[in-house]
Amino acid sequence: MAEAHAAVAFSFAITHEGFDINYDQEVLNLVWNSGVRSWKKRVARARNGIRNGVYPAHIQSLWLISAIALGLHFAGYKTPFNLVNRILTHLPANTINWQVTACFLTALFIWLSICFTMRYTLKLLLMYKGWMYESRAPGSRVSIPTMLWVAVVRVLSSWNKPGLYSFQGSLPRLPLPSVNDTMSRYLRSVRPLLDDENYVRMERLAKEFEQTIGKKLQWYLILKSWWATNYVSDWWEEYVYLRGRSPLCVNSNFYGTDAIFMNLTNNQAARAANVIYLLLNFRRLIEHQELQPIMVQGMIPLCSWQYERTFNTARIPGLETDRIVHYRDSNYIVVLHKGCYYKMLIYYKGRTLRPCELQLQIEDILKSTAEPLVGEEHLAALTAWNRSKWAEVRNTYFSRGINHVSLRTIESAAFVLSLDDVPFEFDLAKPELLDNFGKNLLHGNGYNRWFDKCFTVCVGSNGRVGFNAEHTWSDAAIASHMWENLIMDDLITDGYDESGNTKGTPEFQPPMPAKMNWDLTPCLSQIEEARMDVTKLINDVDLRILVHQEYGKGFMKKCRLSPDAFIQMALQLAYYRDAGRFSLTYEASMTRLFREGRTETVRPCTIESSAWVKAMQNPDVSNEERVKMLQSACERHQLGYQDAMCGRGIDRHLFCLYVVSKYLEVDSPFLNEVLSEPWRLSTSQTPHGQTPKMDLKKHPNCISAGGGFGPVADDGYGVSYIIAGENLIFFHISAKKACQQTNVHRFADNICKALADIRDMFEKHMKDHPRPAKQTVGNGASK
């Protein structure tokens, strides 16, 4: 029980001589500093709350209006609506002090009126989505309504420098589509997947649903859309994530990689220290709301609510449903190394520790000769287990005593850092090295990642880094923004000396990390069962990271096609060649143009895309016909993407109708069939360029290889891709080894062949139809 005595800050005893008080001054100082930091954050939150509440107006403008009201009143002029004199009639007297009070109340009323007028004007303007559908083709003209809209939005959104959550009150609610519109879009999306007989049957089911219980279910959604901030997000989080009983490892969590063309240091401790420090800076920006919200085209804000739970967050297992717990503050992280868990302070003596001080702590862990306690090495396998089984073990063996204290320490930490014993390597000549890099981040060995935590930072023995993130608290775009910011700051700050260590000299000896204690003997059999299950799970997953350097965004621009649509069509062609059929395809798009928006599904397998794929397989179709068909397929895909972003998607509406039907215990053959359809090809594009720091022209190697996820269907593929530059694309392809129909290496080859065929097709088209060269006049200006 030595650790229990060490944890006591003070004690007292009553003797015949009086009170005998003993206390640990250092611990009490920690308590005091923690309280001071907490109060500072409360004051900052209150100040930011006021600023966000009146945005886009300035708080300082209140004093200007107050001065004007005072000047008008004491100069003998009436204020608007004679408010000062009207207020004075309700005050105790007509003295100078009360007149000043009346002027201030008048100014406050006028100021609040202006603030809310500006705010709701901006909200009404942001409801307009016509700009999304404006053509971006060279030479196309923007409509007059959109030009006027842009001018007004630009003025209002740039009137005042926004904080992270400043636009939240101005963002519109996610619109609820009509049942008829959703049925029409759905039927069109499944047409290439069904033969005539099954399509007629699906038409009948859809019509029957629309004319019967669909109307009743829609009314409940209408009420929810009026009452709730977002009619989808809370149910999506609850039923898609928290109620899922499958292991988080592979099935839910996703990963992100380092900038693989850049190697800042081979020192594991130094890189870990700098990463910790930069992540804490990012946390500070979120907490102080100094992080600039993402703005589309520099003026249209995206919802920022998901950033709140980036740090100090954990998913807690439950018997039937999990829950997300976010802690307001945490002054430490948990480090996992060689099966041992360490609590490492990151805030000491009134400030965040610097990289050189953090490196000392990491080096202390790396040099430690401590051995894991019985069961400790495989403990994290419980977080990769079936959720109900993990919840039962947690309730039985981790609800009290030292296990409860240590588990809460992990769950309330800022994040978890894993110091791996293997290097994270990359070599273009050895693609299996990058594949292993991805596998280490996706699942590791099954018990060196704490899968319940908001994210685990993984540091290879050679200094390369990556992360594994839990999916419930946010979508990949938020983690991607954090990681992009980290990679750029790591390069720009130039934080390493010639020997690879962090720069700077420690001001003091930081507190050394404390090894955590456990009593795991009673649950060893459950930990071993979890380890065996997760080992079986990860052994069945195959991952291939394809580096495509033949061409990238540059060539796609020459083809005048959307890069995302271009790649999605290549994936459709690759999948058809791989599987010999079309399949329901999932592509994630965001709905963050609306408040608390998360994602919507784009269905890339369309009538147009399937026609083009068949044409590519038919030698009798001319090259010109294929080009026109691909252009048509890309336009249709772009329209589907725009509809999804504007709240006119298919799948979230159907999902919510299904949830209502389950609440009402109403059976719908149509919804049952729709919601049971497998997504055999699940795709997602990793966003980048979310921070203005990202300058690939200046730092061409400072781009992450993106990230990936496990396959959604047992007989399908999971494909994540990032368009990393003008001539570079990364594809992360996952599948189950047990499935005889899928093979990640074969699918990667099919992607390469599809991209090569599209390039050859367009090069032939450009050769047959060369564009006229630009004529110049006068001093060489383009005509």
JSON list of C-alpha atoms in Angstrom, two decimals, residues 496-695:
[
{"chain": "A", "resi": 496, "resn": "TYR", "atom": "CA", "xyz": [15.41, 19.65, -33.40]},
{"chain": "A", "resi": 497, "resn": "ASP", "atom": "CA", "xyz": [19.14, 20.24, -33.15]},
{"chain": "A", "resi": 498, "resn": "GLU", "atom": "CA", "xyz": [21.84, 18.63, -35.30]},
{"chain": "A", "resi": 499, "resn": "SER", "atom": "CA", "xyz": [21.91, 15.51, -33.13]},
{"chain": "A", "resi": 500, "resn": "GLY", "atom": "CA", "xyz": [18.14, 15.02, -33.43]},
{"chain": "A", "resi": 501, "resn": "ASN", "atom": "CA", "xyz": [17.27, 16.10, -29.89]},
{"chain": "A", "resi": 502, "resn": "THR", "atom": "CA", "xyz": [14.77, 18.80, -29.03]},
{"chain": "A", "resi": 503, "resn": "LYS", "atom": "CA", "xyz": [16.15, 22.31, -28.82]},
{"chain": "A", "resi": 504, "resn": "GLY", "atom": "CA", "xyz": [16.34, 24.28, -25.60]},
{"chain": "A", "resi": 505, "resn": "THR", "atom": "CA", "xyz": [17.57, 23.80, -22.06]},
{"chain": "A", "resi": 506, "resn": "PRO", "atom": "CA", "xyz": [15.25, 22.59, -19.28]},
{"chain": "A", "resi": 507, "resn": "GLU", "atom": "CA", "xyz": [14.55, 25.24, -16.64]},
{"chain": "A", "resi": 508, "resn": "PHE", "atom": "CA", "xyz": [14.03, 22.58, -14.01]},
{"chain": "A", "resi": 509, "resn": "GLN", "atom": "CA", "xyz": [13.90, 18.84, -13.58]},
{"chain": "A", "resi": 510, "resn": "PRO", "atom": "CA", "xyz": [10.34, 17.85, -14.55]},
{"chain": "A", "resi": 511, "resn": "PRO", "atom": "CA", "xyz": [8.46, 15.29, -12.44]},
{"chain": "A", "resi": 512, "resn": "MET", "atom": "CA", "xyz": [9.26, 11.83, -13.68]},
{"chain": "A", "resi": 513, "resn": "PRO", "atom": "CA", "xyz": [6.37, 9.69, -14.98]},
{"chain": "A", "resi": 514, "resn": "ALA", "atom": "CA", "xyz": [4.75, 7.42, -12.39]},
{"chain": "A", "resi": 515, "resn": "LYS", "atom": "CA", "xyz": [4.13, 3.79, -13.27]},
{"chain": "A", "resi": 516, "resn": "MET", "atom": "CA", "xyz": [0.48, 2.90, -12.79]},
{"chain": "A", "resi": 517, "resn": "ASN", "atom": "CA", "xyz": [-0.64, 0.02, -10.59]},
{"chain": "A", "resi": 518, "resn": "TRP", "atom": "CA", "xyz": [-3.17, -2.73, -11.22]},
{"chain": "A", "resi": 519, "resn": "ASP", "atom": "CA", "xyz": [-4.61, -5.79, -9.55]},
{"chain": "A", "resi": 520, "resn": "LEU", "atom": "CA", "xyz": [-5.54, -7.89, -12.59]},
{"chain": "A", "resi": 521, "resn": "THR", "atom": "CA", "xyz": [-5.27, -11.39, -11.15]},
{"chain": "A", "resi": 522, "resn": "PRO", "atom": "CA", "xyz": [-9.08, -11.83, -10.80]},
{"chain": "A", "resi": 523, "resn": "CYS", "atom": "CA", "xyz": [-9.68, -11.06, -14.51]},
{"chain": "A", "resi": 524, "resn": "LEU", "atom": "CA", "xyz": [-6.70, -12.74, -16.19]},
{"chain": "A", "resi": 525, "resn": "SER", "atom": "CA", "xyz": [-8.91, -15.25, -18.00]},
{"chain": "A", "resi": 526, "resn": "GLN", "atom": "CA", "xyz": [-11.02, -12.45, -19.52]},
{"chain": "A", "resi": 527, "resn": "ILE", "atom": "CA", "xyz": [-7.92, -10.50, -20.59]},
{"chain": "A", "resi": 528, "resn": "GLU", "atom": "CA", "xyz": [-6.50, -13.62, -22.24]},
{"chain": "A", "resi": 529, "resn": "GLU", "atom": "CA", "xyz": [-9.80, -14.32, -24.00]},
{"chain": "A", "resi": 530, "resn": "ALA", "atom": "CA", "xyz": [-9.87, -10.74, -25.27]},
{"chain": "A", "resi": 531, "resn": "ARG", "atom": "CA", "xyz": [-6.28, -11.05, -26.49]},
{"chain": "A", "resi": 532, "resn": "MET", "atom": "CA", "xyz": [-7.08, -14.23, -28.40]},
{"chain": "A", "resi": 533, "resn": "ASP", "atom": "CA", "xyz": [-10.17, -12.66, -29.98]},
{"chain": "A", "resi": 534, "resn": "VAL", "atom": "CA", "xyz": [-8.39, -9.50, -31.07]},
{"chain": "A", "resi": 535, "resn": "THR", "atom": "CA", "xyz": [-5.45, -11.51, -32.43]},
{"chain": "A", "resi": 536, "resn": "LYS", "atom": "CA", "xyz": [-7.89, -13.50, -34.54]},
{"chain": "A", "resi": 537, "resn": "LEU", "atom": "CA", "xyz": [-9.52, -10.27, -35.69]},
{"chain": "A", "resi": 538, "resn": "ILE", "atom": "CA", "xyz": [-6.34, -8.51, -36.78]},
{"chain": "A", "resi": 539, "resn": "ASN", "atom": "CA", "xyz": [-4.89, -11.63, -38.41]},
{"chain": "A", "resi": 540, "resn": "ASP", "atom": "CA", "xyz": [-7.90, -11.65, -40.73]},
{"chain": "A", "resi": 541, "resn": "VAL", "atom": "CA", "xyz": [-7.34, -8.06, -41.91]},
{"chain": "A", "resi": 542, "resn": "ASP", "atom": "CA", "xyz": [-5.15, -7.26, -44.88]},
{"chain": "A", "resi": 543, "resn": "LEU", "atom": "CA", "xyz": [-4.02, -3.75, -45.75]},
{"chain": "A", "resi": 544, "resn": "ARG", "atom": "CA", "xyz": [-2.33, -2.34, -48.82]},
{"chain": "A", "resi": 545, "resn": "ILE", "atom": "CA", "xyz": [-1.20, 1.28, -49.12]},
{"chain": "A", "resi": 546, "resn": "LEU", "atom": "CA", "xyz": [-0.80, 2.17, -52.77]},
{"chain": "A", "resi": 547, "resn": "VAL", "atom": "CA", "xyz": [1.45, 5.10, -53.73]},
{"chain": "A", "resi": 548, "resn": "HIS", "atom": "CA", "xyz": [0.33, 6.31, -57.17]},
{"chain": "A", "resi": 549, "resn": "GLN", "atom": "CA", "xyz": [2.90, 8.65, -58.71]},
{"chain": "A", "resi": 550, "resn": "GLU", "atom": "CA", "xyz": [2.01, 8.41, -62.39]},
{"chain": "A", "resi": 551, "resn": "TYR", "atom": "CA", "xyz": [-0.16, 11.49, -62.15]},
{"chain": "A", "resi": 552, "resn": "GLY", "atom": "CA", "xyz": [-2.41, 13.31, -59.70]},
{"chain": "A", "resi": 553, "resn": "LYS", "atom": "CA", "xyz": [-4.56, 16.39, -59.42]},
{"chain": "A", "resi": 554, "resn": "GLY", "atom": "CA", "xyz": [-2.64, 18.20, -62.16]},
{"chain": "A", "resi": 555, "resn": "PHE", "atom": "CA", "xyz": [-3.72, 15.83, -64.94]},
{"chain": "A", "resi": 556, "resn": "MET", "atom": "CA", "xyz": [-7.30, 15.69, -63.64]},
{"chain": "A", "resi": 557, "resn": "LYS", "atom": "CA", "xyz": [-7.51, 19.48, -63.93]},
{"chain": "A", "resi": 558, "resn": "LYS", "atom": "CA", "xyz": [-6.40, 19.23, -67.56]},
{"chain": "A", "resi": 559, "resn": "CYS", "atom": "CA", "xyz": [-9.30, 16.85, -68.10]},
{"chain": "A", "resi": 560, "resn": "ARG", "atom": "CA", "xyz": [-11.60, 19.48, -66.57]},
{"chain": "A", "resi": 561, "resn": "LEU", "atom": "CA", "xyz": [-13.07, 16.96, -64.15]},
{"chain": "A", "resi": 562, "resn": "SER", "atom": "CA", "xyz": [-13.54, 17.03, -60.39]},
{"chain": "A", "resi": 563, "resn": "PRO", "atom": "CA", "xyz": [-10.57, 15.12, -58.88]},
{"chain": "A", "resi": 564, "resn": "ASP", "atom": "CA", "xyz": [-12.87, 13.35, -56.42]},
{"chain": "A", "resi": 565, "resn": "ALA", "atom": "CA", "xyz": [-15.29, 12.31, -59.16]},
{"chain": "A", "resi": 566, "resn": "PHE", "atom": "CA", "xyz": [-12.34, 11.24, -61.32]},
{"chain": "A", "resi": 567, "resn": "ILE", "atom": "CA", "xyz": [-11.02, 8.89, -58.63]},
{"chain": "A", "resi": 568, "resn": "GLN", "atom": "CA", "xyz": [-14.47, 7.56, -57.74]},
{"chain": "A", "resi": 569, "resn": "MET", "atom": "CA", "xyz": [-15.04, 6.59, -61.36]},
{"chain": "A", "resi": 570, "resn": "ALA", "atom": "CA", "xyz": [-11.65, 4.86, -61.41]},
{"chain": "A", "resi": 571, "resn": "LEU", "atom": "CA", "xyz": [-12.71, 2.93, -58.28]},
{"chain": "A", "resi": 572, "resn": "GLN", "atom": "CA", "xyz": [-15.96, 1.90, -59.97]},
{"chain": "A", "resi": 573, "resn": "LEU", "atom": "CA", "xyz": [-14.04, 0.57, -62.96]},
{"chain": "A", "resi": 574, "resn": "ALA", "atom": "CA", "xyz": [-11.49, -1.18, -60.71]},
{"chain": "A", "resi": 575, "resn": "TYR", "atom": "CA", "xyz": [-14.20, -2.81, -58.61]},
{"chain": "A", "resi": 576, "resn": "TYR", "atom": "CA", "xyz": [-16.15, -4.02, -61.64]},
{"chain": "A", "resi": 577, "resn": "ARG", "atom": "CA", "xyz": [-13.01, -5.63, -63.04]},
{"chain": "A", "resi": 578, "resn": "ASP", "atom": "CA", "xyz": [-12.20, -7.11, -59.64]},
{"chain": "A", "resi": 579, "resn": "ALA", "atom": "CA", "xyz": [-15.65, -8.46, -58.70]},
{"chain": "A", "resi": 580, "resn": "GLY", "atom": "CA", "xyz": [-17.32, -8.79, -62.12]},
{"chain": "A", "resi": 581, "resn": "ARG", "atom": "CA", "xyz": [-20.35, -6.80, -60.93]},
{"chain": "A", "resi": 582, "resn": "PHE", "atom": "CA", "xyz": [-21.45, -3.46, -59.56]},
{"chain": "A", "resi": 583, "resn": "SER", "atom": "CA", "xyz": [-21.99, -3.01, -55.86]},
{"chain": "A", "resi": 584, "resn": "LEU", "atom": "CA", "xyz": [-23.53, -0.50, -53.49]},
{"chain": "A", "resi": 585, "resn": "THR", "atom": "CA", "xyz": [-20.76, 2.06, -52.90]},
{"chain": "A", "resi": 586, "resn": "TYR", "atom": "CA", "xyz": [-20.38, 4.36, -49.92]},
{"chain": "A", "resi": 587, "resn": "GLU", "atom": "CA", "xyz": [-18.54, 7.66, -50.09]},
{"chain": "A", "resi": 588, "resn": "ALA", "atom": "CA", "xyz": [-18.56, 9.94, -47.06]},
{"chain": "A", "resi": 589, "resn": "SER", "atom": "CA", "xyz": [-19.27, 13.63, -47.52]},
{"chain": "A", "resi": 590, "resn": "MET", "atom": "CA", "xyz": [-19.67, 16.23, -44.81]},
{"chain": "A", "resi": 591, "resn": "THR", "atom": "CA", "xyz": [-22.79, 18.20, -43.82]},
{"chain": "A", "resi": 592, "resn": "ARG", "atom": "CA", "xyz": [-20.91, 20.71, -41.68]},
{"chain": "A", "resi": 593, "resn": "LEU", "atom": "CA", "xyz": [-22.44, 23.59, -43.62]},
{"chain": "A", "resi": 594, "resn": "PHE", "atom": "CA", "xyz": [-25.23, 23.03, -41.09]},
{"chain": "A", "resi": 595, "resn": "ARG", "atom": "CA", "xyz": [-25.13, 23.19, -37.32]},
{"chain": "A", "resi": 596, "resn": "GLU", "atom": "CA", "xyz": [-23.91, 19.97, -35.69]},
{"chain": "A", "resi": 597, "resn": "GLY", "atom": "CA", "xyz": [-23.62, 18.39, -39.11]},
{"chain": "A", "resi": 598, "resn": "ARG", "atom": "CA", "xyz": [-21.51, 15.26, -39.49]},
{"chain": "A", "resi": 599, "resn": "THR", "atom": "CA", "xyz": [-21.63, 13.18, -42.66]},
{"chain": "A", "resi": 600, "resn": "GLU", "atom": "CA", "xyz": [-23.90, 12.08, -45.46]},
{"chain": "A", "resi": 601, "resn": "THR", "atom": "CA", "xyz": [-23.48, 9.27, -47.98]},
{"chain": "A", "resi": 602, "resn": "VAL", "atom": "CA", "xyz": [-22.75, 9.86, -51.63]},
{"chain": "A", "resi": 603, "resn": "ARG", "atom": "CA", "xyz": [-23.58, 6.86, -53.85]},
{"chain": "A", "resi": 604, "resn": "PRO", "atom": "CA", "xyz": [-20.94, 6.84, -56.62]},
{"chain": "A", "resi": 605, "resn": "CYS", "atom": "CA", "xyz": [-22.43, 3.82, -58.39]},
{"chain": "A", "resi": 606, "resn": "THR", "atom": "CA", "xyz": [-24.92, 5.59, -60.67]},
{"chain": "A", "resi": 607, "resn": "ILE", "atom": "CA", "xyz": [-26.67, 4.92, -63.95]},
{"chain": "A", "resi": 608, "resn": "GLU", "atom": "CA", "xyz": [-24.08, 7.07, -65.70]},
{"chain": "A", "resi": 609, "resn": "SER", "atom": "CA", "xyz": [-21.04, 5.54, -64.00]},
{"chain": "A", "resi": 610, "resn": "SER", "atom": "CA", "xyz": [-22.17, 1.97, -64.72]},
{"chain": "A", "resi": 611, "resn": "ALA", "atom": "CA", "xyz": [-22.80, 2.85, -68.38]},
{"chain": "A", "resi": 612, "resn": "TRP", "atom": "CA", "xyz": [-19.27, 4.26, -68.68]},
{"chain": "A", "resi": 613, "resn": "VAL", "atom": "CA", "xyz": [-17.71, 1.22, -66.94]},
{"chain": "A", "resi": 614, "resn": "LYS", "atom": "CA", "xyz": [-19.49, -1.12, -69.38]},
{"chain": "A", "resi": 615, "resn": "ALA", "atom": "CA", "xyz": [-18.30, 1.03, -72.26]},
{"chain": "A", "resi": 616, "resn": "MET", "atom": "CA", "xyz": [-14.71, 0.68, -71.03]},
{"chain": "A", "resi": 617, "resn": "GLN", "atom": "CA", "xyz": [-15.14, -3.08, -71.19]},
{"chain": "A", "resi": 618, "resn": "ASN", "atom": "CA", "xyz": [-16.67, -2.96, -74.67]},
{"chain": "A", "resi": 619, "resn": "PRO", "atom": "CA", "xyz": [-14.06, -2.65, -77.45]},
{"chain": "A", "resi": 620, "resn": "ASP", "atom": "CA", "xyz": [-16.75, -1.56, -79.91]},
{"chain": "A", "resi": 621, "resn": "VAL", "atom": "CA", "xyz": [-17.30, 1.75, -78.11]},
{"chain": "A", "resi": 622, "resn": "SER", "atom": "CA", "xyz": [-15.21, 4.57, -79.51]},
{"chain": "A", "resi": 623, "resn": "ASN", "atom": "CA", "xyz": [-12.81, 6.63, -77.43]},
{"chain": "A", "resi": 624, "resn": "GLU", "atom": "CA", "xyz": [-14.87, 9.79, -77.93]},
{"chain": "A", "resi": 625, "resn": "GLU", "atom": "CA", "xyz": [-17.99, 8.09, -76.64]},
{"chain": "A", "resi": 626, "resn": "ARG", "atom": "CA", "xyz": [-16.12, 6.88, -73.59]},
{"chain": "A", "resi": 627, "resn": "VAL", "atom": "CA", "xyz": [-14.85, 10.39, -72.84]},
{"chain": "A", "resi": 628, "resn": "LYS", "atom": "CA", "xyz": [-18.35, 11.86, -73.10]},
{"chain": "A", "resi": 629, "resn": "MET", "atom": "CA", "xyz": [-19.78, 9.10, -70.91]},
{"chain": "A", "resi": 630, "resn": "LEU", "atom": "CA", "xyz": [-17.09, 9.67, -68.27]},
{"chain": "A", "resi": 631, "resn": "GLN", "atom": "CA", "xyz": [-17.77, 13.40, -68.28]},
{"chain": "A", "resi": 632, "resn": "SER", "atom": "CA", "xyz": [-21.47, 12.69, -67.82]},
{"chain": "A", "resi": 633, "resn": "ALA", "atom": "CA", "xyz": [-20.74, 10.24, -64.98]},
{"chain": "A", "resi": 634, "resn": "CYS", "atom": "CA", "xyz": [-18.51, 12.78, -63.23]},
{"chain": "A", "resi": 635, "resn": "GLU", "atom": "CA", "xyz": [-21.15, 15.48, -63.54]},
{"chain": "A", "resi": 636, "resn": "ARG", "atom": "CA", "xyz": [-23.74, 13.16, -62.01]},
{"chain": "A", "resi": 637, "resn": "HIS", "atom": "CA", "xyz": [-21.35, 12.26, -59.21]},
{"chain": "A", "resi": 638, "resn": "GLN", "atom": "CA", "xyz": [-20.62, 15.92, -58.56]},
{"chain": "A", "resi": 639, "resn": "LEU", "atom": "CA", "xyz": [-24.34, 16.63, -58.35]},
{"chain": "A", "resi": 640, "resn": "GLY", "atom": "CA", "xyz": [-24.77, 13.79, -55.86]},
{"chain": "A", "resi": 641, "resn": "TYR", "atom": "CA", "xyz": [-21.93, 15.17, -53.76]},
{"chain": "A", "resi": 642, "resn": "GLN", "atom": "CA", "xyz": [-23.44, 18.66, -53.83]},
{"chain": "A", "resi": 643, "resn": "ASP", "atom": "CA", "xyz": [-26.87, 17.31, -52.86]},
{"chain": "A", "resi": 644, "resn": "ALA", "atom": "CA", "xyz": [-25.33, 15.42, -49.94]},
{"chain": "A", "resi": 645, "resn": "MET", "atom": "CA", "xyz": [-23.51, 18.50, -48.64]},
{"chain": "A", "resi": 646, "resn": "CYS", "atom": "CA", "xyz": [-26.66, 20.61, -48.97]},
{"chain": "A", "resi": 647, "resn": "GLY", "atom": "CA", "xyz": [-28.84, 18.28, -46.91]},
{"chain": "A", "resi": 648, "resn": "ARG", "atom": "CA", "xyz": [-30.48, 16.52, -49.87]},
{"chain": "A", "resi": 649, "resn": "GLY", "atom": "CA", "xyz": [-28.88, 13.15, -49.35]},
{"chain": "A", "resi": 650, "resn": "ILE", "atom": "CA", "xyz": [-30.59, 9.78, -49.20]},
{"chain": "A", "resi": 651, "resn": "ASP", "atom": "CA", "xyz": [-29.17, 7.64, -46.45]},
{"chain": "A", "resi": 652, "resn": "ARG", "atom": "CA", "xyz": [-29.37, 9.82, -43.33]},
{"chain": "A", "resi": 653, "resn": "HIS", "atom": "CA", "xyz": [-33.04, 10.52, -44.02]},
{"chain": "A", "resi": 654, "resn": "LEU", "atom": "CA", "xyz": [-33.76, 6.81, -44.50]},
{"chain": "A", "resi": 655, "resn": "PHE", "atom": "CA", "xyz": [-31.78, 6.02, -41.35]},
{"chain": "A", "resi": 656, "resn": "CYS", "atom": "CA", "xyz": [-33.85, 8.43, -39.25]},
{"chain": "A", "resi": 657, "resn": "LEU", "atom": "CA", "xyz": [-37.10, 7.09, -40.70]},
{"chain": "A", "resi": 658, "resn": "TYR", "atom": "CA", "xyz": [-35.93, 3.63, -39.70]},
{"chain": "A", "resi": 659, "resn": "VAL", "atom": "CA", "xyz": [-35.15, 4.76, -36.14]},
{"chain": "A", "resi": 660, "resn": "VAL", "atom": "CA", "xyz": [-38.63, 6.25, -35.78]},
{"chain": "A", "resi": 661, "resn": "SER", "atom": "CA", "xyz": [-40.19, 3.05, -37.11]},
{"chain": "A", "resi": 662, "resn": "LYS", "atom": "CA", "xyz": [-38.35, 1.05, -34.44]},
{"chain": "A", "resi": 663, "resn": "TYR", "atom": "CA", "xyz": [-39.49, 3.42, -31.70]},
{"chain": "A", "resi": 664, "resn": "LEU", "atom": "CA", "xyz": [-43.08, 3.07, -32.90]},
{"chain": "A", "resi": 665, "resn": "GLU", "atom": "CA", "xyz": [-42.64, -0.70, -33.38]},
{"chain": "A", "resi": 666, "resn": "VAL", "atom": "CA", "xyz": [-43.85, -0.37, -36.94]},
{"chain": "A", "resi": 667, "resn": "ASP", "atom": "CA", "xyz": [-42.45, -2.87, -39.42]},
{"chain": "A", "resi": 668, "resn": "SER", "atom": "CA", "xyz": [-41.48, -1.62, -42.88]},
{"chain": "A", "resi": 669, "resn": "PRO", "atom": "CA", "xyz": [-40.33, -4.16, -45.51]},
{"chain": "A", "resi": 670, "resn": "PHE", "atom": "CA", "xyz": [-38.90, -1.29, -47.54]},
{"chain": "A", "resi": 671, "resn": "LEU", "atom": "CA", "xyz": [-36.77, 0.17, -44.72]},
{"chain": "A", "resi": 672, "resn": "ASN", "atom": "CA", "xyz": [-35.71, -3.28, -43.53]},
{"chain": "A", "resi": 673, "resn": "GLU", "atom": "CA", "xyz": [-34.35, -4.10, -46.97]},
{"chain": "A", "resi": 674, "resn": "VAL", "atom": "CA", "xyz": [-32.72, -0.72, -47.51]},
{"chain": "A", "resi": 675, "resn": "LEU", "atom": "CA", "xyz": [-30.93, -0.67, -44.16]},
{"chain": "A", "resi": 676, "resn": "SER", "atom": "CA", "xyz": [-29.69, -4.27, -44.59]},
{"chain": "A", "resi": 677, "resn": "GLU", "atom": "CA", "xyz": [-27.97, -3.64, -47.93]},
{"chain": "A", "resi": 678, "resn": "PRO", "atom": "CA", "xyz": [-24.18, -4.20, -47.53]},
{"chain": "A", "resi": 679, "resn": "TRP", "atom": "CA", "xyz": [-21.68, -1.51, -48.55]},
{"chain": "A", "resi": 680, "resn": "ARG", "atom": "CA", "xyz": [-19.17, -3.76, -50.29]},
{"chain": "A", "resi": 681, "resn": "LEU", "atom": "CA", "xyz": [-17.13, -0.78, -51.44]},
{"chain": "A", "resi": 682, "resn": "SER", "atom": "CA", "xyz": [-16.75, 1.82, -48.69]},
{"chain": "A", "resi": 683, "resn": "THR", "atom": "CA", "xyz": [-14.69, 4.86, -49.64]},
{"chain": "A", "resi": 684, "resn": "SER", "atom": "CA", "xyz": [-13.58, 8.14, -48.14]},
{"chain": "A", "resi": 685, "resn": "GLN", "atom": "CA", "xyz": [-11.29, 10.97, -49.17]},
{"chain": "A", "resi": 686, "resn": "THR", "atom": "CA", "xyz": [-8.88, 12.27, -46.54]},
{"chain": "A", "resi": 687, "resn": "PRO", "atom": "CA", "xyz": [-9.12, 16.07, -46.57]},
{"chain": "A", "resi": 688, "resn": "HIS", "atom": "CA", "xyz": [-6.01, 18.21, -46.45]},
{"chain": "A", "resi": 689, "resn": "GLY", "atom": "CA", "xyz": [-5.20, 21.88, -46.82]},
{"chain": "A", "resi": 690, "resn": "GLN", "atom": "CA", "xyz": [-7.53, 22.68, -43.91]},
{"chain": "A", "resi": 691, "resn": "THR", "atom": "CA", "xyz": [-4.94, 24.95, -42.31]},
{"chain": "A", "resi": 692, "resn": "PRO", "atom": "CA", "xyz": [-3.55, 28.02, -44.11]},
{"chain": "A", "resi": 693, "resn": "LYS", "atom": "CA", "xyz": [-0.10, 26.88, -42.97]},
{"chain": "A", "resi": 694, "resn": "MET", "atom": "CA", "xyz": [-0.18, 24.08, -45.54]},
{"chain": "A", "resi": 695, "resn": "ASP", "atom": "CA", "xyz": [1.91, 25.28, -48.49]}
]
